[in-house]
Amino acid sequence: MNVFMHGTVEAGFDVLKAKIDGDMAGPAGEFVDEYRLFVLDNQVITASTYMLNKEFVGDRSQGLALNEKSIRFAERVIQHIKDRMPKSYVLDIGKLSTGEYAVIEFNPSWGSGIYGADPTLALKVIKNAVQNNSKCSPDAPGT
């Protein structure tokens, strides 16, 4: 993460985009495929592909199932963090140009695009985002 003091960054979209792209891609490679998973009680309830071969597919992704390797990766991540996360959240993962998988980000489910995920199941996850989760640690994201 970079912190910029006022006046130290050259203004302009191209400069900032280049900096963000450089930070996001990192040394492991760049994301070629991206997936969004709606998680409730440490289980993937529904999911969607939202980028394939570096092309945003968004809502057109209905019917584009996640592959087995991406699902296994997500399940390992969820099990690793399960005691530190809220009851409901969205996990974005991606396939790197190297073929490996990585976490892109975690987000509250209530503020995340559904894309091609099953809307009824996504709503089930979103509904649970507004309920109190007393098992979550006080410093967990979303609490």
PDB file of C-alpha atoms in Angstrom:
ATOM      1  CA  MET A   1       0.000   0.000   0.000  1.00  0.00           C
ATOM      2  CA  ASN A   2       1.206   3.456  -0.814  1.00  0.00           C
ATOM      3  CA  VAL A   3       0.451   6.616   1.085  1.00  0.00           C
ATOM      4  CA  PHE A   4       0.771   9.834  -0.884  1.00  0.00           C
ATOM      5  CA  MET A   5       1.199  13.135   0.904  1.00  0.00           C
ATOM      6  CA  HIS A   6      -0.659  16.098  -0.556  1.00  0.00           C
ATOM      7  CA  GLY A   7       1.126  17.436  -3.613  1.00  0.00           C
ATOM      8  CA  THR A   8       3.476  14.478  -4.130  1.00  0.00           C
ATOM      9  CA  VAL A   9       1.566  12.710  -6.922  1.00  0.00           C
ATOM     10  CA  GLU A  10       1.549  14.064 -10.438  1.00  0.00           C
ATOM     11  CA  ALA A  11      -2.065  14.723 -11.332  1.00  0.00           C
ATOM     12  CA  GLY A  12      -3.777  12.822 -14.095  1.00  0.00           C
ATOM     13  CA  PHE A  13      -5.647   9.613 -14.705  1.00  0.00           C
ATOM     14  CA  ASP A  14      -2.847   7.938 -16.707  1.00  0.00           C
ATOM     15  CA  VAL A  15      -0.288   8.452 -13.940  1.00  0.00           C
ATOM     16  CA  LEU A  16      -2.595   7.113 -11.235  1.00  0.00           C
ATOM     17  CA  LYS A  17      -3.811   4.201 -13.380  1.00  0.00           C
ATOM     18  CA  ALA A  18      -0.232   3.136 -14.107  1.00  0.00           C
ATOM     19  CA  LYS A  19       0.574   3.254 -10.385  1.00  0.00           C
ATOM     20  CA  ILE A  20      -2.532   1.268  -9.437  1.00  0.00           C
ATOM     21  CA  ASP A  21      -1.971  -1.305 -12.196  1.00  0.00           C
ATOM     22  CA  GLY A  22       1.621  -1.746 -11.096  1.00  0.00           C
ATOM     23  CA  ASP A  23       0.630  -2.256  -7.470  1.00  0.00           C
ATOM     24  CA  MET A  24      -2.268  -4.578  -8.262  1.00  0.00           C
ATOM     25  CA  ALA A  25      -0.396  -6.853 -10.647  1.00  0.00           C
ATOM     26  CA  GLY A  26       2.589  -7.256  -8.362  1.00  0.00           C
ATOM     27  CA  PRO A  27       5.483  -9.590  -9.077  1.00  0.00           C
ATOM     28  CA  ALA A  28       3.303 -12.703  -9.431  1.00  0.00           C
ATOM     29  CA  GLY A  29       1.722 -11.654 -12.723  1.00  0.00           C
ATOM     30  CA  GLU A  30      -1.530 -10.058 -13.714  1.00  0.00           C
ATOM     31  CA  PHE A  31      -5.062 -11.339 -13.354  1.00  0.00           C
ATOM     32  CA  VAL A  32      -6.497 -12.924 -16.480  1.00  0.00           C
ATOM     33  CA  ASP A  33      -9.700 -14.383 -14.970  1.00  0.00           C
ATOM     34  CA  GLU A  34     -11.661 -13.068 -11.987  1.00  0.00           C
ATOM     35  CA  TYR A  35     -14.440 -14.615  -9.924  1.00  0.00           C
ATOM     36  CA  ARG A  36     -16.855 -13.350  -7.271  1.00  0.00           C
ATOM     37  CA  LEU A  37     -18.071 -15.715  -4.554  1.00  0.00           C
ATOM     38  CA  PHE A  38     -20.910 -14.945  -2.154  1.00  0.00           C
ATOM     39  CA  VAL A  39     -20.050 -16.526   1.207  1.00  0.00           C
ATOM     40  CA  LEU A  40     -22.423 -17.227   4.089  1.00  0.00           C
ATOM     41  CA  ASP A  41     -21.419 -19.115   7.239  1.00  0.00           C
ATOM     42  CA  ASN A  42     -18.094 -20.050   5.617  1.00  0.00           C
ATOM     43  CA  GLN A  43     -19.796 -21.699   2.630  1.00  0.00           C
ATOM     44  CA  VAL A  44     -19.898 -20.506  -0.972  1.00  0.00           C
ATOM     45  CA  ILE A  45     -23.592 -20.011  -1.697  1.00  0.00           C
ATOM     46  CA  THR A  46     -23.331 -18.722  -5.270  1.00  0.00           C
ATOM     47  CA  ALA A  47     -20.573 -17.437  -7.514  1.00  0.00           C
ATOM     48  CA  SER A  48     -19.914 -15.759 -10.805  1.00  0.00           C
ATOM     49  CA  THR A  49     -17.136 -15.294 -13.304  1.00  0.00           C
ATOM     50  CA  TYR A  50     -16.772 -11.590 -14.065  1.00  0.00           C
ATOM     51  CA  MET A  51     -13.590 -11.465 -16.158  1.00  0.00           C
ATOM     52  CA  LEU A  52     -12.313 -14.032 -18.660  1.00  0.00           C
ATOM     53  CA  ASN A  53      -9.071 -13.680 -20.582  1.00  0.00           C
ATOM     54  CA  LYS A  54      -8.789 -10.076 -19.344  1.00  0.00           C
ATOM     55  CA  GLU A  55     -12.232  -9.240 -20.758  1.00  0.00           C
ATOM     56  CA  PHE A  56     -14.984  -8.056 -18.435  1.00  0.00           C
ATOM     57  CA  VAL A  57     -18.022 -10.300 -18.851  1.00  0.00           C
ATOM     58  CA  GLY A  58     -20.043  -9.043 -15.859  1.00  0.00           C
ATOM     59  CA  ASP A  59     -23.748  -9.768 -16.216  1.00  0.00           C
ATOM     60  CA  ARG A  60     -23.104 -11.797 -19.375  1.00  0.00           C
ATOM     61  CA  SER A  61     -21.377 -14.399 -17.205  1.00  0.00           C
ATOM     62  CA  GLN A  62     -24.526 -16.380 -16.366  1.00  0.00           C
ATOM     63  CA  GLY A  63     -23.787 -19.999 -17.094  1.00  0.00           C
ATOM     64  CA  LEU A  64     -20.017 -19.542 -16.904  1.00  0.00           C
ATOM     65  CA  ALA A  65     -19.216 -21.866 -14.040  1.00  0.00           C
ATOM     66  CA  LEU A  66     -16.089 -21.549 -11.950  1.00  0.00           C
ATOM     67  CA  ASN A  67     -13.565 -24.260 -12.618  1.00  0.00           C
ATOM     68  CA  GLU A  68     -12.696 -26.845  -9.987  1.00  0.00           C
ATOM     69  CA  LYS A  69      -9.278 -25.330  -9.243  1.00  0.00           C
ATOM     70  CA  SER A  70     -10.762 -21.905  -8.490  1.00  0.00           C
ATOM     71  CA  ILE A  71     -13.402 -23.433  -6.226  1.00  0.00           C
ATOM     72  CA  ARG A  72     -10.807 -25.448  -4.285  1.00  0.00           C
ATOM     73  CA  PHE A  73      -8.637 -22.331  -3.895  1.00  0.00           C
ATOM     74  CA  ALA A  74     -11.590 -20.297  -2.583  1.00  0.00           C
ATOM     75  CA  GLU A  75     -12.548 -23.033  -0.134  1.00  0.00           C
ATOM     76  CA  ARG A  76      -8.997 -23.117   1.258  1.00  0.00           C
ATOM     77  CA  VAL A  77      -9.012 -19.331   1.691  1.00  0.00           C
ATOM     78  CA  ILE A  78     -12.394 -19.414   3.434  1.00  0.00           C
ATOM     79  CA  GLN A  79     -11.273 -22.139   5.844  1.00  0.00           C
ATOM     80  CA  HIS A  80      -8.086 -20.241   6.626  1.00  0.00           C
ATOM     81  CA  ILE A  81      -9.905 -17.008   7.554  1.00  0.00           C
ATOM     82  CA  LYS A  82     -13.219 -18.348   8.847  1.00  0.00           C
ATOM     83  CA  ASP A  83     -12.731 -17.212  12.447  1.00  0.00           C
ATOM     84  CA  ARG A  84     -11.902 -13.650  11.425  1.00  0.00           C
ATOM     85  CA  MET A  85     -14.680 -12.881   8.961  1.00  0.00           C
ATOM     86  CA  PRO A  86     -18.261 -11.727   9.307  1.00  0.00           C
ATOM     87  CA  LYS A  87     -21.162 -14.108   8.698  1.00  0.00           C
ATOM     88  CA  SER A  88     -21.691 -12.807   5.155  1.00  0.00           C
ATOM     89  CA  TYR A  89     -19.191 -11.379   2.671  1.00  0.00           C
ATOM     90  CA  VAL A  90     -17.971 -11.501  -0.908  1.00  0.00           C
ATOM     91  CA  LEU A  91     -14.629 -13.005  -1.855  1.00  0.00           C
ATOM     92  CA  ASP A  92     -13.081 -12.007  -5.170  1.00  0.00           C
ATOM     93  CA  ILE A  93     -10.352 -14.311  -6.443  1.00  0.00           C
ATOM     94  CA  GLY A  94      -8.509 -14.481  -9.707  1.00  0.00           C
ATOM     95  CA  LYS A  95      -6.314 -16.589 -11.913  1.00  0.00           C
ATOM     96  CA  LEU A  96      -2.944 -14.998 -12.577  1.00  0.00           C
ATOM     97  CA  SER A  97      -1.092 -15.097 -15.880  1.00  0.00           C
ATOM     98  CA  THR A  98       1.178 -17.667 -14.189  1.00  0.00           C
ATOM     99  CA  GLY A  99      -1.792 -20.040 -13.768  1.00  0.00           C
ATOM    100  CA  GLU A 100      -1.848 -19.651  -9.996  1.00  0.00           C
ATOM    101  CA  TYR A 101      -4.787 -18.256  -8.030  1.00  0.00           C
ATOM    102  CA  ALA A 102      -4.786 -15.301  -5.653  1.00  0.00           C
ATOM    103  CA  VAL A 103      -7.191 -13.284  -3.532  1.00  0.00           C
ATOM    104  CA  ILE A 104      -8.179  -9.982  -5.097  1.00  0.00           C
ATOM    105  CA  GLU A 105     -10.254  -8.591  -2.246  1.00  0.00           C
ATOM    106  CA  PHE A 106     -13.000  -9.113   0.312  1.00  0.00           C
ATOM    107  CA  ASN A 107     -16.104  -6.922   0.305  1.00  0.00           C
ATOM    108  CA  PRO A 108     -19.387  -6.618   2.134  1.00  0.00           C
ATOM    109  CA  SER A 109     -21.977  -8.621   0.239  1.00  0.00           C
ATOM    110  CA  TRP A 110     -24.534  -5.810   0.425  1.00  0.00           C
ATOM    111  CA  GLY A 111     -22.333  -3.538  -1.704  1.00  0.00           C
ATOM    112  CA  SER A 112     -21.091  -5.970  -4.350  1.00  0.00           C
ATOM    113  CA  GLY A 113     -22.335  -6.529  -7.869  1.00  0.00           C
ATOM    114  CA  ILE A 114     -24.096  -9.836  -8.424  1.00  0.00           C
ATOM    115  CA  TYR A 115     -22.935 -10.220 -12.048  1.00  0.00           C
ATOM    116  CA  GLY A 116     -23.993 -13.683 -13.233  1.00  0.00           C
ATOM    117  CA  ALA A 117     -24.498 -15.253  -9.799  1.00  0.00           C
ATOM    118  CA  ASP A 118     -27.884 -16.668  -8.906  1.00  0.00           C
ATOM    119  CA  PRO A 119     -29.759 -13.557  -7.692  1.00  0.00           C
ATOM    120  CA  THR A 120     -31.971 -15.457  -5.254  1.00  0.00           C
ATOM    121  CA  LEU A 121     -28.971 -17.071  -3.567  1.00  0.00           C
ATOM    122  CA  ALA A 122     -26.988 -13.815  -3.618  1.00  0.00           C
ATOM    123  CA  LEU A 123     -29.911 -12.096  -1.883  1.00  0.00           C
ATOM    124  CA  LYS A 124     -29.822 -14.776   0.828  1.00  0.00           C
ATOM    125  CA  VAL A 125     -26.179 -13.857   1.498  1.00  0.00           C
ATOM    126  CA  ILE A 126     -26.861 -10.103   1.315  1.00  0.00           C
ATOM    127  CA  LYS A 127     -29.801 -10.395   3.737  1.00  0.00           C
ATOM    128  CA  ASN A 128     -27.500 -11.952   6.310  1.00  0.00           C
ATOM    129  CA  ALA A 129     -25.026  -9.089   6.018  1.00  0.00           C
ATOM    130  CA  VAL A 130     -27.299  -6.866   8.076  1.00  0.00           C
ATOM    131  CA  GLN A 131     -27.713  -9.297  10.952  1.00  0.00           C
ATOM    132  CA  ASN A 132     -25.535  -9.110  14.045  1.00  0.00           C
ATOM    133  CA  ASN A 133     -22.704 -11.652  14.136  1.00  0.00           C
ATOM    134  CA  SER A 134     -21.540 -11.952  17.747  1.00  0.00           C
ATOM    135  CA  LYS A 135     -19.034 -14.709  16.858  1.00  0.00           C
ATOM    136  CA  CYS A 136     -16.972 -12.333  14.722  1.00  0.00           C
ATOM    137  CA  SER A 137     -13.885 -10.829  16.310  1.00  0.00           C
ATOM    138  CA  PRO A 138     -14.122  -7.076  16.993  1.00  0.00           C
ATOM    139  CA  ASP A 139     -11.323  -6.231  14.572  1.00  0.00           C
ATOM    140  CA  ALA A 140     -12.658  -8.284  11.650  1.00  0.00           C
ATOM    141  CA  PRO A 141     -13.499  -6.511   8.405  1.00  0.00           C
ATOM    142  CA  GLY A 142     -17.113  -5.467   8.218  1.00  0.00           C
ATOM    143  CA  THR A 143     -17.741  -5.308  11.967  1.00  0.00           C
TER     144      THR A 143
END
